[in-house]
């Protein structure tokens, strides 16, 4: 993180308890956290916020949209955006055959928060 600006992380997660834990943890590490509980909110944030460094997104989201379906257009608009997928069903992410999933970390729920932090630090270094 640069000293003059916080890194901005968008969390896309429909489970309120997971959203709370991730948001508090990342804010405690000094990240500026934005939150979306579904694809619609995620797209609104992606369209309206000029700067985002990282998106942590669940795969299965309400409304029939997946985290991959959010990440693909997001990366077209913001090629510098880093993505981490989280899921209780990580194989589904791999099975969708998106090129994004070949490079983005995939964390199986439940995961260790220190593991998440390690992935974030590596991606934002």
mmCIF file of C-alpha atoms in Angstrom:
data_model
loop_
_atom_site.group_PDB
_atom_site.id
_atom_site.type_symbol
_atom_site.label_atom_id
_atom_site.label_comp_id
_atom_site.label_asym_id
_atom_site.label_seq_id
_atom_site.Cartn_x
_atom_site.Cartn_y
_atom_site.Cartn_z
ATOM 1 C CA UNK A 1 0.000 0.000 0.000
ATOM 2 C CA UNK A 2 1.277 3.463 -0.766
ATOM 3 C CA UNK A 3 1.568 5.843 2.145
ATOM 4 C CA UNK A 4 -0.660 8.503 0.574
ATOM 5 C CA UNK A 5 -3.599 6.287 -0.416
ATOM 6 C CA UNK A 6 -5.288 3.162 0.837
ATOM 7 C CA UNK A 7 -5.718 0.194 -1.435
ATOM 8 C CA UNK A 8 -9.405 -0.243 -2.238
ATOM 9 C CA UNK A 9 -10.975 -3.700 -1.988
ATOM 10 C CA UNK A 10 -14.445 -4.589 -3.248
ATOM 11 C CA UNK A 11 -16.008 -7.563 -1.463
ATOM 12 C CA UNK A 12 -18.876 -9.282 -3.301
ATOM 13 C CA UNK A 13 -20.538 -11.718 -0.900
ATOM 14 C CA UNK A 14 -24.187 -12.460 -0.140
ATOM 15 C CA UNK A 15 -23.644 -14.086 3.264
ATOM 16 C CA UNK A 16 -23.886 -11.259 5.806
ATOM 17 C CA UNK A 17 -21.699 -12.952 8.409
ATOM 18 C CA UNK A 18 -18.900 -13.649 5.919
ATOM 19 C CA UNK A 19 -19.202 -10.107 4.552
ATOM 20 C CA UNK A 20 -18.919 -8.707 8.083
ATOM 21 C CA UNK A 21 -15.869 -10.783 8.993
ATOM 22 C CA UNK A 22 -14.060 -10.043 5.726
ATOM 23 C CA UNK A 23 -14.913 -6.340 5.860
ATOM 24 C CA UNK A 24 -13.746 -5.920 9.450
ATOM 25 C CA UNK A 25 -10.596 -7.955 8.871
ATOM 26 C CA UNK A 26 -9.560 -6.066 5.728
ATOM 27 C CA UNK A 27 -10.415 -2.670 7.204
ATOM 28 C CA UNK A 28 -8.310 -3.616 10.223
ATOM 29 C CA UNK A 29 -5.393 -4.266 7.888
ATOM 30 C CA UNK A 30 -5.769 -0.756 6.491
ATOM 31 C CA UNK A 31 -7.683 -1.422 3.287
ATOM 32 C CA UNK A 32 -10.588 0.760 2.189
ATOM 33 C CA UNK A 33 -13.456 -1.711 1.875
ATOM 34 C CA UNK A 34 -16.463 -1.459 -0.440
ATOM 35 C CA UNK A 35 -19.233 -4.048 -0.194
ATOM 36 C CA UNK A 36 -21.751 -5.572 -2.589
ATOM 37 C CA UNK A 37 -24.194 -8.360 -1.749
ATOM 38 C CA UNK A 38 -25.044 -9.225 -5.360
ATOM 39 C CA UNK A 39 -24.038 -8.672 -8.956
ATOM 40 C CA UNK A 40 -26.191 -5.579 -9.392
ATOM 41 C CA UNK A 41 -24.495 -3.779 -6.490
ATOM 42 C CA UNK A 42 -21.080 -4.939 -7.676
ATOM 43 C CA UNK A 43 -21.662 -3.534 -11.171
ATOM 44 C CA UNK A 44 -22.898 -0.234 -9.676
ATOM 45 C CA UNK A 45 -19.689 0.082 -7.665
ATOM 46 C CA UNK A 46 -17.524 -0.934 -10.618
ATOM 47 C CA UNK A 47 -19.250 1.697 -12.777
ATOM 48 C CA UNK A 48 -19.115 4.506 -10.235
ATOM 49 C CA UNK A 49 -15.817 4.152 -8.387
ATOM 50 C CA UNK A 50 -12.827 5.441 -10.324
ATOM 51 C CA UNK A 51 -10.279 3.413 -8.375
ATOM 52 C CA UNK A 52 -10.364 -0.207 -7.230
ATOM 53 C CA UNK A 53 -7.323 -2.377 -6.578
ATOM 54 C CA UNK A 54 -8.830 -5.749 -5.740
ATOM 55 C CA UNK A 55 -12.115 -7.629 -5.851
ATOM 56 C CA UNK A 56 -12.790 -10.552 -3.517
ATOM 57 C CA UNK A 57 -15.889 -12.285 -4.831
ATOM 58 C CA UNK A 58 -17.965 -15.292 -3.968
ATOM 59 C CA UNK A 59 -18.766 -17.551 -6.904
ATOM 60 C CA UNK A 60 -22.415 -18.330 -6.162
ATOM 61 C CA UNK A 61 -24.424 -15.141 -5.834
ATOM 62 C CA UNK A 62 -28.153 -14.387 -5.822
ATOM 63 C CA UNK A 63 -29.870 -13.562 -9.086
ATOM 64 C CA UNK A 64 -28.172 -16.229 -11.164
ATOM 65 C CA UNK A 65 -24.902 -14.358 -11.651
ATOM 66 C CA UNK A 66 -21.541 -15.752 -10.643
ATOM 67 C CA UNK A 67 -18.426 -14.049 -9.379
ATOM 68 C CA UNK A 68 -16.742 -14.977 -12.654
ATOM 69 C CA UNK A 69 -19.524 -13.224 -14.596
ATOM 70 C CA UNK A 70 -18.771 -10.094 -12.572
ATOM 71 C CA UNK A 71 -14.997 -10.396 -12.876
ATOM 72 C CA UNK A 72 -14.868 -10.887 -16.662
ATOM 73 C CA UNK A 73 -16.379 -7.506 -17.658
ATOM 74 C CA UNK A 74 -14.702 -5.814 -14.681
ATOM 75 C CA UNK A 75 -11.296 -6.863 -15.992
ATOM 76 C CA UNK A 76 -12.159 -5.675 -19.494
ATOM 77 C CA UNK A 77 -12.854 -2.218 -18.057
ATOM 78 C CA UNK A 78 -10.051 -2.337 -15.484
ATOM 79 C CA UNK A 79 -7.230 -4.628 -16.643
ATOM 80 C CA UNK A 80 -5.171 -3.714 -13.560
ATOM 81 C CA UNK A 81 -7.866 -5.013 -11.169
ATOM 82 C CA UNK A 82 -6.831 -8.070 -9.163
ATOM 83 C CA UNK A 83 -9.397 -10.769 -8.326
ATOM 84 C CA UNK A 84 -9.656 -13.438 -5.645
ATOM 85 C CA UNK A 85 -12.504 -15.960 -5.779
ATOM 86 C CA UNK A 86 -13.986 -17.494 -2.635
ATOM 87 C CA UNK A 87 -16.448 -20.360 -2.658
ATOM 88 C CA UNK A 88 -17.831 -23.302 -0.792
ATOM 89 C CA UNK A 89 -17.716 -25.026 -4.189
ATOM 90 C CA UNK A 90 -14.283 -24.162 -5.636
ATOM 91 C CA UNK A 91 -14.454 -26.835 -8.334
ATOM 92 C CA UNK A 92 -17.352 -24.935 -9.947
ATOM 93 C CA UNK A 93 -15.029 -21.988 -10.477
ATOM 94 C CA UNK A 94 -12.478 -24.170 -12.244
ATOM 95 C CA UNK A 95 -15.189 -25.939 -14.263
ATOM 96 C CA UNK A 96 -16.497 -22.680 -15.754
ATOM 97 C CA UNK A 97 -13.356 -22.543 -17.950
ATOM 98 C CA UNK A 98 -12.924 -18.778 -17.754
ATOM 99 C CA UNK A 99 -9.367 -17.631 -18.512
ATOM 100 C CA UNK A 100 -9.547 -15.502 -15.363
ATOM 101 C CA UNK A 101 -9.700 -18.593 -13.166
ATOM 102 C CA UNK A 102 -6.331 -19.801 -14.428
ATOM 103 C CA UNK A 103 -4.559 -16.873 -12.753
ATOM 104 C CA UNK A 104 -6.798 -15.699 -9.925
ATOM 105 C CA UNK A 105 -6.466 -17.333 -6.507
ATOM 106 C CA UNK A 106 -9.412 -19.514 -5.493
ATOM 107 C CA UNK A 107 -10.015 -19.976 -1.780
ATOM 108 C CA UNK A 108 -12.336 -22.739 -0.577
ATOM 109 C CA UNK A 109 -14.670 -21.738 2.257
ATOM 110 C CA UNK A 110 -13.943 -21.896 5.064
ATOM 111 C CA UNK A 111 -10.485 -20.411 4.591
ATOM 112 C CA UNK A 112 -7.925 -18.925 6.927
ATOM 113 C CA UNK A 113 -7.894 -15.114 6.967
ATOM 114 C CA UNK A 114 -4.095 -15.112 7.028
ATOM 115 C CA UNK A 115 -4.144 -17.079 3.758
ATOM 116 C CA UNK A 116 -6.411 -14.415 2.269
ATOM 117 C CA UNK A 117 -4.030 -11.704 3.462
ATOM 118 C CA UNK A 118 -1.057 -13.506 1.890
ATOM 119 C CA UNK A 119 -2.839 -13.674 -1.477
ATOM 120 C CA UNK A 120 -3.807 -10.002 -1.269
ATOM 121 C CA UNK A 121 -0.283 -8.903 -0.414
ATOM 122 C CA UNK A 122 1.144 -10.950 -3.283
ATOM 123 C CA UNK A 123 -1.379 -9.588 -5.792
ATOM 124 C CA UNK A 124 -0.998 -5.961 -4.741
ATOM 125 C CA UNK A 125 2.801 -6.012 -4.374
#
